[in-house]
Amino acid sequence: MRFFLSLKKIITHTDSGVYLRQDNLVKSKPKPWDDFGHVMLFNVLVKDSKGQEHDLGYSRILINGDSNTTNYFLREGKMLPTGDLYEVTELLQKDKVVSLPEKISFYKALNKVFPAKGVREFLSGICDASYNRSLHHKHLSWEGYQGALFRDSTSIDAILNTGKQIALGKNVADRSIDFTISNPPEGMDKVAFNFSREVVDDIEPQHINLIVGKNGLGKIFLLKQISEIVSGIQDNDNTPYFNKLLVVAFSPFEEYDTNSDVEQKLISKYYSDKTDDRTNVQMDVNEYDYIGFRDNEGRFDKDRPARNVCRYFVETINLDHNEWWEDLSRIGLLMATLKIAIDFDDVAFESIEGEILNLDDVTPKGNLFLEKIALDKGIQFIKDGQVVKLSSGQKIFSYMIPGIISGIAEKSLLIIDEPELYLHPTLEVALVEMLKNILSFNNSYAIIATHSAIIAREVKRDYVHVLRGSLHNAMITHPEIETLGESLDEIIGELFDDYKTVKPYQNTIKDIFKKHQADNATSEQDLLRKMKHKVGDDALIYLADLMDDSPDVFIRQEDK
């Protein structure tokens, strides 16, 4: 198999082989990405024997002892007569070169393009880190291997062990994942999250873990620590590998890391002594996405989600085009989920020239047509030719769902902070249903902090973590009841200690009962009959409990 470096975006060379194009050529950017001081990101395109082209995505190719891979190829490669193509096949030697795809889905595309023999030839030829797993300890000494090629050292084992198997069609995804926070926030018990891709108790896989508890016990501190562990900012024992982390938070008070925060913290951790001129470092941080109100500088911007939703739609459509090997239509899932909350029949975009474009017009046209859309203009939902006015809950739902569906990648972890904010119960159910669909399809998982009994009703008890106690002495337990499919009253009582909480209606009933006792005008049975159409069953039961002769007091069914 032959490998070429192409200096042009359009490849006219007819020979079959693998064509490497520096990323900025394909993305039409003025400069290539700089990964912690290394320029090594390439688009990988395969031309088969029939002349058909297959875009596999992007891969980082690291040269031991050289920080600019393109310059190395130009200097050492063999220039072909056209002048814009260099053959680099002989330069790709495993004692000098190691490569790793930008996304794990690269391996899935590879499996669709080549038979097993061709997959092995490709992985060997490009010096793939997963294929050359036995050289890992040697690669560790190469500058740029851990900090640039791998963002987080805890991810190395998993991606090295799975990449080749995925490409060969032999990978069996983890049946379960255990994730223990070895150094939780001060005063909090150790917490162990578990996810199962297999059917649990003959019901369904469990891709979601919940954190519940009253305010002030540290749920948000715990979520933020999880995000910093997975993104590589904090260290933790035996962290499972996640290909991507998405943090979703729409509270005006949240303080999660934005993409820029993660970038700067990783620079400080890995390359603090080598980035004096940080303005020249353009890092690819696609492994982390923040979805919320704050901009990259951390400033609250209430209009930011509305602007971003157009980009999320475009990225979703692009993913359906580019990930041609996938069975799931992301735009189909997105539209179906949004229609649970919003009554609409089309989505409208504004082009750069000010023209109104409908979703049905842009979806089949491909990437070039999508480039005409003005990404900062937002979108509009259309019903019978009229713009649909959205409630605050519908707006948040329309921001959150496109962000998740466009951002999730194979083996992602979603951290979602109180998604029930602003949402009607119907939308909470729709959110959980969408999450179960897309998490299962992408072999991904979610940790959700919530006060919602409706969300808890959709998750088995072993995957629900209840915080109790105080901020500096918080215990973490599972509920005593089975939460999946349980009544909301039982869940509220168990998870949120509602049984122990004196409700305002109980104080009202107590005052009525005391007044009745003081007046002593009628019997307690008469009081119950008098109240039966004025309050609900729980209030009647509470009133009966207050009565000295409550065991003998009852309301016949025909009286109700």
Coordinates of C-alpha atoms in Angstrom, one line a residue:
M1 CA 0.0 0.0 0.0
R2 CA 1.4 3.4 -1.0
F3 CA 1.2 6.6 1.0
F4 CA 1.3 10.1 -0.4
L5 CA 1.5 13.6 0.9
S6 CA -0.7 15.9 -1.2
L7 CA -0.2 19.7 -1.2
K8 CA -3.5 20.3 -2.8
K9 CA -7.1 19.7 -1.6
I10 CA -8.2 18.2 -4.9
I11 CA -6.3 15.0 -5.8
T12 CA -5.9 14.4 -9.5
H13 CA -3.4 11.6 -9.2
T14 CA -5.1 8.4 -10.3
D15 CA -2.9 5.8 -8.5
S16 CA -4.6 3.8 -5.7
G17 CA -3.3 4.5 -2.3
V18 CA -3.6 6.6 0.8
Y19 CA -3.4 10.4 0.4
L20 CA -2.5 12.6 3.4
R21 CA -3.6 16.2 3.3
Q22 CA -2.6 18.7 6.0
D23 CA -5.8 19.5 7.9
N24 CA -5.9 23.2 7.0
L25 CA -6.1 22.4 3.3
V26 CA -9.3 20.4 3.8
K27 CA -10.8 22.8 6.4
S28 CA -9.8 25.9 4.4
K29 CA -7.9 27.4 7.3
P30 CA -4.8 29.6 7.0
K31 CA -2.7 27.6 9.4
P32 CA -2.6 23.9 10.4
W33 CA -3.5 22.9 14.0
D34 CA -0.7 23.1 16.5
D35 CA -1.0 20.3 19.0
F36 CA 1.1 21.4 22.0
G37 CA 3.9 22.5 19.7
H38 CA 3.5 19.7 17.1
V39 CA 2.1 20.1 13.6
M40 CA 0.9 16.6 12.7
L41 CA -2.8 16.5 11.9
F42 CA -3.8 15.1 8.5
N43 CA -6.9 14.3 6.6
V44 CA -6.7 10.7 5.4
L45 CA -8.3 9.8 2.0
V46 CA -8.1 6.4 0.4
K47 CA -8.4 5.9 -3.4
D48 CA -9.3 2.3 -4.2
S49 CA -8.5 0.3 -7.3
K50 CA -11.7 1.5 -9.0
G51 CA -10.8 5.1 -8.4
Q52 CA -13.4 5.7 -5.7
E53 CA -12.4 8.0 -2.9
H54 CA -13.1 7.2 0.8
D55 CA -12.6 10.0 3.4
L56 CA -11.6 8.2 6.7
G57 CA -11.3 11.4 8.8
Y58 CA -8.2 12.8 10.5
S59 CA -5.2 11.2 12.0
R60 CA -2.2 12.6 13.9
I61 CA 1.2 11.4 12.7
L62 CA 4.0 12.0 15.1
I63 CA 7.7 11.9 13.9
N64 CA 10.2 11.1 16.7
G65 CA 12.5 14.1 16.9
D66 CA 10.6 16.4 14.5
S67 CA 7.7 18.6 15.6
N68 CA 6.4 19.3 12.1
T69 CA 5.4 16.2 10.2
T70 CA 4.7 18.0 6.9
N71 CA 8.1 19.5 6.8
Y72 CA 9.7 16.1 7.5
F73 CA 7.7 14.6 4.6
L74 CA 8.7 17.5 2.2
R75 CA 12.3 17.2 3.2
E76 CA 12.7 13.4 3.1
G77 CA 9.9 12.3 0.7
K78 CA 10.1 11.6 -3.0
M79 CA 8.5 14.4 -5.1
L80 CA 6.5 13.2 -8.0
P81 CA 6.6 14.9 -11.4
T82 CA 3.4 17.0 -10.7
G83 CA 5.3 18.8 -8.0
D84 CA 2.3 18.8 -5.6
L85 CA 2.6 15.1 -4.5
Y86 CA 5.3 13.4 -2.4
E87 CA 5.5 9.6 -1.9
V88 CA 6.2 9.0 1.8
T89 CA 5.7 5.2 2.0
E90 CA 9.3 4.5 2.9
L91 CA 9.4 7.2 5.6
L92 CA 6.6 5.5 7.6
Q93 CA 8.8 3.2 9.7
K94 CA 7.6 2.1 13.1
D95 CA 10.9 2.9 14.8
K96 CA 10.5 6.6 13.7
V97 CA 6.7 7.2 13.3
V98 CA 3.5 6.6 15.3
S99 CA 0.0 7.7 14.4
L100 CA -3.4 7.9 16.0
P101 CA -6.8 8.9 14.6
E102 CA -8.5 12.0 15.8
K103 CA -11.7 10.0 16.5
I104 CA -12.2 6.4 17.3
S105 CA -14.9 6.3 14.5
F106 CA -11.9 6.4 12.1
Y107 CA -11.4 2.7 12.8
K108 CA -15.1 2.0 12.0
A109 CA -14.8 3.7 8.6
L110 CA -11.6 1.8 7.9
N111 CA -13.5 -1.5 8.5
K112 CA -16.0 -0.5 5.8
V113 CA -13.3 0.4 3.2
F114 CA -10.9 -2.6 3.4
P115 CA -11.1 -6.3 4.0
A116 CA -9.2 -7.6 7.0
K117 CA -6.0 -8.0 5.1
G118 CA -6.2 -4.5 3.8
V119 CA -7.0 -3.1 7.3
R120 CA -3.8 -4.8 8.6
E121 CA -1.8 -3.4 5.7
F122 CA -3.1 0.1 6.2
L123 CA -2.5 0.1 10.0
S124 CA 1.0 -1.3 9.6
G125 CA 1.8 1.2 6.8
I126 CA 0.6 4.3 8.8
C127 CA 2.3 3.0 12.0
D128 CA -0.9 3.0 13.9
A129 CA -0.4 3.1 17.7
S130 CA -3.1 0.5 18.3
Y131 CA -1.6 -1.9 15.7
N132 CA 1.8 -1.4 17.2
R133 CA 0.6 -1.8 20.7
S134 CA 3.8 -3.6 21.8
L135 CA 5.8 -0.4 21.1
H136 CA 3.9 1.7 23.6
H137 CA 6.6 1.8 26.2
K138 CA 9.1 2.9 23.6
H139 CA 6.8 5.6 22.4
L140 CA 6.4 7.0 25.9
S141 CA 9.9 8.4 25.7
W142 CA 9.1 10.3 22.5
E143 CA 8.4 14.0 22.9
G144 CA 4.8 14.8 22.1
Y145 CA 3.5 11.2 22.5
Q146 CA 1.7 11.7 25.8
G147 CA 0.9 15.4 25.7
A148 CA 0.0 15.9 22.0
L149 CA -0.9 12.5 20.6
F150 CA -2.7 11.5 23.8
R151 CA -4.5 14.2 25.7
D152 CA -4.9 12.1 28.9
S153 CA -2.6 9.4 29.9
T154 CA -5.5 7.4 31.5
S155 CA -7.0 6.9 28.0
I156 CA -3.9 5.2 26.5
D157 CA -4.6 1.6 27.4
A158 CA -8.2 1.7 26.2
I159 CA -7.7 3.2 22.8
L160 CA -4.6 1.1 22.2
N161 CA -6.6 -2.0 23.0
T162 CA -9.7 -1.3 21.0
G163 CA -8.6 0.6 17.8
K164 CA -7.3 -2.4 15.9
Q165 CA -10.2 -4.6 17.0
I166 CA -12.7 -2.0 15.8
A167 CA -11.0 -1.8 12.4
L168 CA -11.0 -5.5 12.0
G169 CA -14.6 -5.8 13.0
K170 CA -13.8 -7.8 16.1
N171 CA -14.2 -5.3 18.9
V172 CA -16.6 -6.2 21.6
A173 CA -17.5 -3.1 23.5
D174 CA -17.1 -3.1 27.3
R175 CA -20.0 -5.0 28.8
S176 CA -19.7 -2.8 31.8
I177 CA -17.7 0.1 33.0
D178 CA -16.7 0.9 36.6
F179 CA -15.6 4.4 37.4
T180 CA -14.5 5.1 41.0
I181 CA -13.6 8.6 42.2
S182 CA -10.6 7.8 44.3
N183 CA -10.2 11.3 45.8
P184 CA -13.7 12.7 46.1
P185 CA -14.4 16.3 47.4
E186 CA -13.5 16.8 51.0
G187 CA -15.9 15.2 53.4
M188 CA -17.6 13.0 50.8
D189 CA -17.6 9.2 50.6
K190 CA -15.9 7.5 47.7
V191 CA -18.4 7.1 44.9
A192 CA -18.3 4.3 42.3
F193 CA -20.3 4.7 39.1
N194 CA -21.2 1.6 37.1
F195 CA -22.6 1.4 33.5
S196 CA -23.8 -1.7 31.8
R197 CA -24.2 -2.3 28.1
E198 CA -25.9 -5.6 28.7
V199 CA -29.5 -6.0 29.6
V200 CA -29.9 -5.7 33.4
D201 CA -32.5 -7.8 35.2
D202 CA -34.2 -8.7 31.8
I203 CA -35.1 -5.1 31.3
E204 CA -32.6 -2.9 29.5
P205 CA -28.9 -1.7 29.5
Q206 CA -28.1 1.0 32.0
H207 CA -26.2 3.8 30.3
I208 CA -27.2 6.5 32.8
N209 CA -26.1 7.1 36.4
L210 CA -27.9 9.7 38.6
I211 CA -26.6 11.8 41.5
V212 CA -29.5 13.1 43.7
G213 CA -29.7 14.8 47.0
K214 CA -30.7 18.0 48.6
N215 CA -29.0 21.3 47.8
G216 CA -25.7 22.0 49.5
L217 CA -24.2 18.5 49.7
G218 CA -21.7 18.9 46.9
K219 CA -23.3 17.4 43.8
I220 CA -21.9 20.1 41.6
F221 CA -18.4 19.8 43.2
L222 CA -18.5 16.1 42.4
L223 CA -19.7 16.7 38.8
K224 CA -16.9 19.2 38.2
Q225 CA -14.3 16.9 39.6
I226 CA -15.5 14.1 37.3
S227 CA -15.2 16.4 34.3
E228 CA -11.7 17.4 35.3
I229 CA -10.7 13.8 35.8
V230 CA -12.1 12.7 32.4
S231 CA -10.6 15.7 30.5
G232 CA -7.2 14.9 32.0
I233 CA -6.8 18.0 34.3
Q234 CA -7.0 16.0 37.5
D235 CA -5.4 12.5 38.1
N236 CA -7.5 9.6 39.3
D237 CA -6.8 5.9 39.9
N238 CA -8.0 3.6 37.1
T239 CA -10.1 6.0 35.1
P240 CA -11.9 4.3 32.2
Y241 CA -11.3 5.7 28.8
F242 CA -13.9 8.0 27.3
N243 CA -13.3 9.3 23.8
K244 CA -15.1 12.6 24.4
L245 CA -16.6 14.5 27.3
L246 CA -19.6 16.8 27.0
V247 CA -20.7 19.0 29.9
V248 CA -24.3 20.3 29.7
A249 CA -25.3 23.0 32.2
F250 CA -27.9 25.7 31.8
S251 CA -28.0 27.1 35.3
P252 CA -27.0 30.8 35.4
F253 CA -24.8 30.0 38.4
E254 CA -22.8 27.0 37.1
E255 CA -19.0 27.3 36.9
Y256 CA -18.0 24.3 34.7
D257 CA -14.9 24.6 32.5
T258 CA -15.5 26.0 29.0
N259 CA -13.4 24.7 26.1
S260 CA -10.9 27.5 26.6
D261 CA -10.6 26.7 30.3
V262 CA -9.7 23.0 29.5
E263 CA -7.2 24.1 26.9
Q264 CA -5.4 26.4 29.3
K265 CA -5.4 23.9 32.1
L266 CA -4.0 21.2 29.9
I267 CA -1.3 23.6 28.6
S268 CA -0.3 24.4 32.2
K269 CA -0.2 20.7 33.1
Y270 CA 1.7 19.3 30.1
Y271 CA 3.6 22.2 28.5
S272 CA 3.9 25.0 31.0
D273 CA 7.6 25.5 30.2
K274 CA 7.1 25.4 26.3
T275 CA 4.3 27.8 25.6
D276 CA 5.6 31.3 26.2
D277 CA 3.8 32.5 23.0
R278 CA 0.4 30.8 23.6
T279 CA -1.3 32.9 20.9
N280 CA 0.4 30.6 18.3
V281 CA -0.9 27.4 19.9
Q282 CA -4.2 26.3 18.2
M283 CA -5.1 23.2 20.0
D284 CA -7.8 20.8 18.9
V285 CA -10.0 20.2 22.0
N286 CA -12.8 18.4 20.3
E287 CA -12.6 15.8 23.0
Y288 CA -14.3 18.3 25.3
D289 CA -17.5 20.3 24.6
Y290 CA -19.2 22.7 27.0
I291 CA -22.9 23.3 26.2
G292 CA -24.4 26.2 28.2
F293 CA -24.7 29.9 28.7
R294 CA -21.1 30.9 29.1
D295 CA -18.7 31.9 26.4
N296 CA -15.0 30.8 26.1
E297 CA -14.0 33.6 28.5
G298 CA -16.4 32.3 31.1
R299 CA -18.8 35.3 30.7
F300 CA -22.5 34.6 31.0
D301 CA -24.3 35.3 27.7
K302 CA -28.0 34.5 27.6
D303 CA -28.0 34.7 23.8
R304 CA -25.1 32.3 23.2
P305 CA -27.2 29.1 23.2
A306 CA -29.6 30.6 20.6
R307 CA -26.6 31.4 18.4
N308 CA -25.0 28.0 18.9
V309 CA -28.1 26.0 18.0
C310 CA -27.7 26.8 14.3
R311 CA -24.1 25.4 14.4
Y312 CA -25.4 22.3 16.2
F313 CA -27.9 21.7 13.4
V314 CA -25.2 22.1 10.7
E315 CA -22.8 19.9 12.6
T316 CA -25.5 17.2 12.9
I317 CA -26.2 17.3 9.2
N318 CA -22.5 17.2 8.4
L319 CA -22.1 14.2 10.7
D320 CA -24.8 12.3 8.8
H321 CA -22.9 13.1 5.5
N322 CA -19.4 12.4 6.8
E323 CA -20.1 9.4 8.9
W324 CA -21.6 7.6 6.0
W325 CA -21.0 4.2 7.5
E326 CA -23.4 4.8 10.5
D327 CA -27.0 3.5 10.5
L328 CA -28.4 6.1 12.8
S329 CA -29.7 9.4 11.2
R330 CA -28.8 12.0 13.8
I331 CA -30.9 14.7 12.1
G332 CA -33.8 12.2 12.2
L333 CA -33.4 11.6 15.9
L334 CA -33.0 15.3 16.5
M335 CA -36.2 16.2 14.7
A336 CA -38.2 13.5 16.3
T337 CA -37.1 14.5 19.8
L338 CA -37.7 18.2 19.2
K339 CA -41.2 17.5 17.9
I340 CA -42.2 16.0 21.3
A341 CA -41.7 19.5 22.7
I342 CA -42.5 21.8 19.8
D343 CA -45.2 21.7 17.2
F344 CA -43.4 22.5 13.9
D345 CA -43.1 21.1 10.4
D346 CA -39.8 22.8 9.3
V347 CA -36.7 24.6 10.5
A348 CA -35.5 27.8 8.8
F349 CA -31.9 29.1 8.6
E350 CA -30.6 32.4 7.3
S351 CA -27.8 32.4 4.7
I352 CA -24.8 34.7 4.7
E353 CA -26.6 36.7 1.9
G354 CA -29.7 37.0 4.0
E355 CA -31.7 34.4 2.2
I356 CA -34.1 32.1 4.2
L357 CA -33.2 28.4 3.8
N358 CA -35.4 25.5 5.0
L359 CA -34.0 22.3 6.5
D360 CA -35.5 20.2 3.7
D361 CA -33.6 22.3 1.2
V362 CA -30.1 22.1 2.9
T363 CA -30.1 18.5 4.3
P364 CA -29.5 16.7 1.0
K365 CA -27.1 19.3 -0.5
G366 CA -23.9 18.4 1.4
N367 CA -21.2 20.4 3.1
L368 CA -20.7 23.1 0.4
F369 CA -24.3 24.2 0.6
L370 CA -24.2 24.2 4.4
E371 CA -21.3 26.6 4.3
K372 CA -23.7 29.3 3.1
I373 CA -25.6 29.3 6.4
A374 CA -24.9 32.2 8.8
L375 CA -24.1 30.2 11.9
D376 CA -24.6 33.2 14.3
K377 CA -28.2 34.0 13.2
G378 CA -29.8 31.1 15.0
I379 CA -32.8 29.1 13.7
Q380 CA -36.6 29.4 13.6
F381 CA -39.2 26.7 13.9
I382 CA -41.9 27.0 11.3
K383 CA -45.5 25.7 11.4
D384 CA -47.8 26.2 8.4
G385 CA -45.5 28.9 7.1
Q386 CA -45.5 30.9 10.4
V387 CA -42.7 31.3 13.0
V388 CA -43.4 29.3 16.2
K389 CA -43.0 31.3 19.4
L390 CA -41.3 29.2 22.1
S391 CA -41.7 29.2 25.8
S392 CA -38.6 29.4 28.0
G393 CA -38.7 25.6 28.5
Q394 CA -39.0 24.9 24.8
K395 CA -36.1 27.2 24.2
I396 CA -33.8 25.4 26.6
F397 CA -34.9 22.1 25.2
S398 CA -34.1 23.4 21.7
Y399 CA -30.7 24.4 22.8
M400 CA -29.8 21.3 24.8
I401 CA -30.9 18.5 22.5
P402 CA -29.1 19.7 19.3
G403 CA -26.0 20.3 21.3
I404 CA -26.0 16.7 22.7
I405 CA -26.9 15.0 19.4
S406 CA -24.3 16.9 17.4
G407 CA -21.6 16.6 20.0
I408 CA -21.7 13.0 21.1
A409 CA -19.1 10.7 19.7
E410 CA -18.3 7.0 20.1
K411 CA -17.7 6.2 23.8
S412 CA -18.5 9.7 25.1
L413 CA -19.4 10.6 28.7
L414 CA -22.1 13.2 29.2
I415 CA -22.2 15.2 32.4
I416 CA -25.6 16.9 32.7
D417 CA -26.4 19.3 35.5
E418 CA -30.0 19.5 36.5
P419 CA -31.6 19.1 33.1
E420 CA -35.1 19.5 34.5
L421 CA -34.5 23.3 34.9
Y422 CA -37.2 25.1 32.9
L423 CA -38.6 21.7 31.5
H424 CA -42.2 20.5 31.6
P425 CA -42.4 16.8 32.8
T426 CA -43.2 15.7 29.3
L427 CA -39.9 17.2 28.1
E428 CA -38.0 15.4 30.9
V429 CA -39.4 12.1 29.7
A430 CA -38.4 13.1 26.1
L431 CA -34.9 13.9 27.2
V432 CA -34.4 10.6 28.9
E433 CA -35.8 8.7 25.9
M434 CA -33.4 10.6 23.5
L435 CA -30.5 9.9 25.8
K436 CA -31.2 6.2 26.0
N437 CA -31.3 6.0 22.2
I438 CA -28.2 7.9 21.4
L439 CA -26.1 6.6 24.3
S440 CA -26.8 3.1 23.3
F441 CA -26.0 3.7 19.7
N442 CA -22.7 5.5 20.4
N443 CA -21.6 3.2 23.2
S444 CA -21.7 6.2 25.5
Y445 CA -22.8 7.1 29.0
A446 CA -24.2 9.9 31.1
I447 CA -23.9 11.1 34.7
I448 CA -26.8 13.4 35.6
A449 CA -27.2 15.5 38.7
T450 CA -30.9 16.0 39.3
H451 CA -33.8 16.8 41.6
S452 CA -36.3 15.2 39.3
A453 CA -38.3 12.2 40.4
I454 CA -39.5 11.8 36.8
I455 CA -35.9 11.2 35.6
A456 CA -35.2 8.9 38.6
R457 CA -38.2 6.8 37.6
E458 CA -36.3 5.8 34.4
V459 CA -33.2 4.5 36.1
K460 CA -32.6 1.4 38.2
R461 CA -31.8 1.8 41.9
D462 CA -28.2 0.5 41.6
Y463 CA -27.4 3.3 39.2
V464 CA -28.9 6.1 41.4
H465 CA -26.5 7.7 44.0
V466 CA -28.2 9.5 46.9
L467 CA -26.2 12.1 48.8
R468 CA -27.2 12.5 52.4
G469 CA -25.7 14.2 55.5
S470 CA -23.9 17.6 55.3
L471 CA -21.4 19.3 53.0
H472 CA -18.4 18.1 55.0
N473 CA -19.9 14.7 55.9
A474 CA -21.8 13.5 52.9
M475 CA -22.7 9.8 52.6
I476 CA -23.5 8.2 49.3
T477 CA -26.0 5.3 49.1
H478 CA -28.4 3.7 46.7
P479 CA -32.1 4.0 47.4
E480 CA -33.8 1.3 49.4
I481 CA -36.6 1.0 46.9
E482 CA -36.5 0.0 43.2
T483 CA -36.7 3.4 41.4
L484 CA -37.3 2.1 37.8
G485 CA -41.0 2.4 37.2
E486 CA -41.8 3.3 40.8
S487 CA -44.5 5.8 41.7
L488 CA -43.4 9.5 41.9
D489 CA -44.6 9.7 45.5
E490 CA -42.4 6.8 46.6
I491 CA -39.4 8.2 44.7
I492 CA -39.8 11.7 46.2
G493 CA -40.2 10.2 49.7
E494 CA -37.1 8.0 49.4
L495 CA -34.7 10.0 47.4
F496 CA -35.4 13.5 48.7
D497 CA -36.4 12.6 52.3
D498 CA -39.9 13.9 51.6
Y499 CA -41.3 11.5 54.3
K500 CA -39.5 13.5 56.9
T501 CA -40.4 16.9 55.6
V502 CA -43.3 18.7 57.2
K503 CA -45.4 20.1 54.3
P504 CA -47.3 23.4 54.4
Y505 CA -50.6 21.5 53.7
Q506 CA -50.0 19.4 56.8
N507 CA -49.7 22.6 58.9
T508 CA -53.0 23.7 57.3
I509 CA -54.7 20.4 58.2
K510 CA -53.3 20.5 61.7
D511 CA -54.7 24.0 62.2
I512 CA -58.1 22.9 61.0
F513 CA -58.0 19.9 63.3
K514 CA -57.1 22.0 66.3
K515 CA -59.9 24.4 65.6
H516 CA -62.3 21.5 65.3
Q517 CA -61.1 20.1 68.7
A518 CA -61.5 23.5 70.2
D519 CA -65.0 24.0 68.8
N520 CA -66.1 20.4 69.6
A521 CA -69.2 21.0 67.5
T522 CA -69.2 17.8 65.4
S523 CA -67.6 14.4 65.5
E524 CA -64.3 13.7 63.8
Q525 CA -66.1 11.5 61.3
D526 CA -68.2 14.5 60.3
L527 CA -65.0 16.5 59.9
L528 CA -63.6 13.9 57.6
R529 CA -66.8 13.9 55.5
K530 CA -66.7 17.7 55.4
M531 CA -63.1 17.7 54.1
K532 CA -63.3 14.9 51.6
H533 CA -64.1 17.0 48.6
K534 CA -61.9 19.9 49.7
V535 CA -58.5 18.2 49.9
G536 CA -56.7 15.3 48.4
D537 CA -56.2 11.8 49.7
D538 CA -52.8 12.4 51.4
A539 CA -54.3 15.3 53.3
L540 CA -57.3 13.2 54.4
I541 CA -54.9 10.4 55.6
Y542 CA -52.9 12.9 57.5
L543 CA -56.0 14.3 59.1
A544 CA -57.1 10.8 60.1
D545 CA -53.7 10.2 61.6
L546 CA -54.1 13.3 63.8
M547 CA -57.4 12.0 65.3
D548 CA -57.2 10.2 68.5
D549 CA -59.6 7.5 67.2
S550 CA -58.0 7.3 63.7
P551 CA -58.1 3.5 63.6
D552 CA -61.9 3.6 63.7
V553 CA -62.2 6.5 61.3
F554 CA -62.6 5.8 57.6
I555 CA -64.3 7.1 54.5
R556 CA -66.4 4.6 52.6
Q557 CA -65.6 4.4 48.9
E558 CA -69.2 5.4 48.1
D559 CA -68.8 8.6 50.2
K560 CA -65.8 9.8 48.0

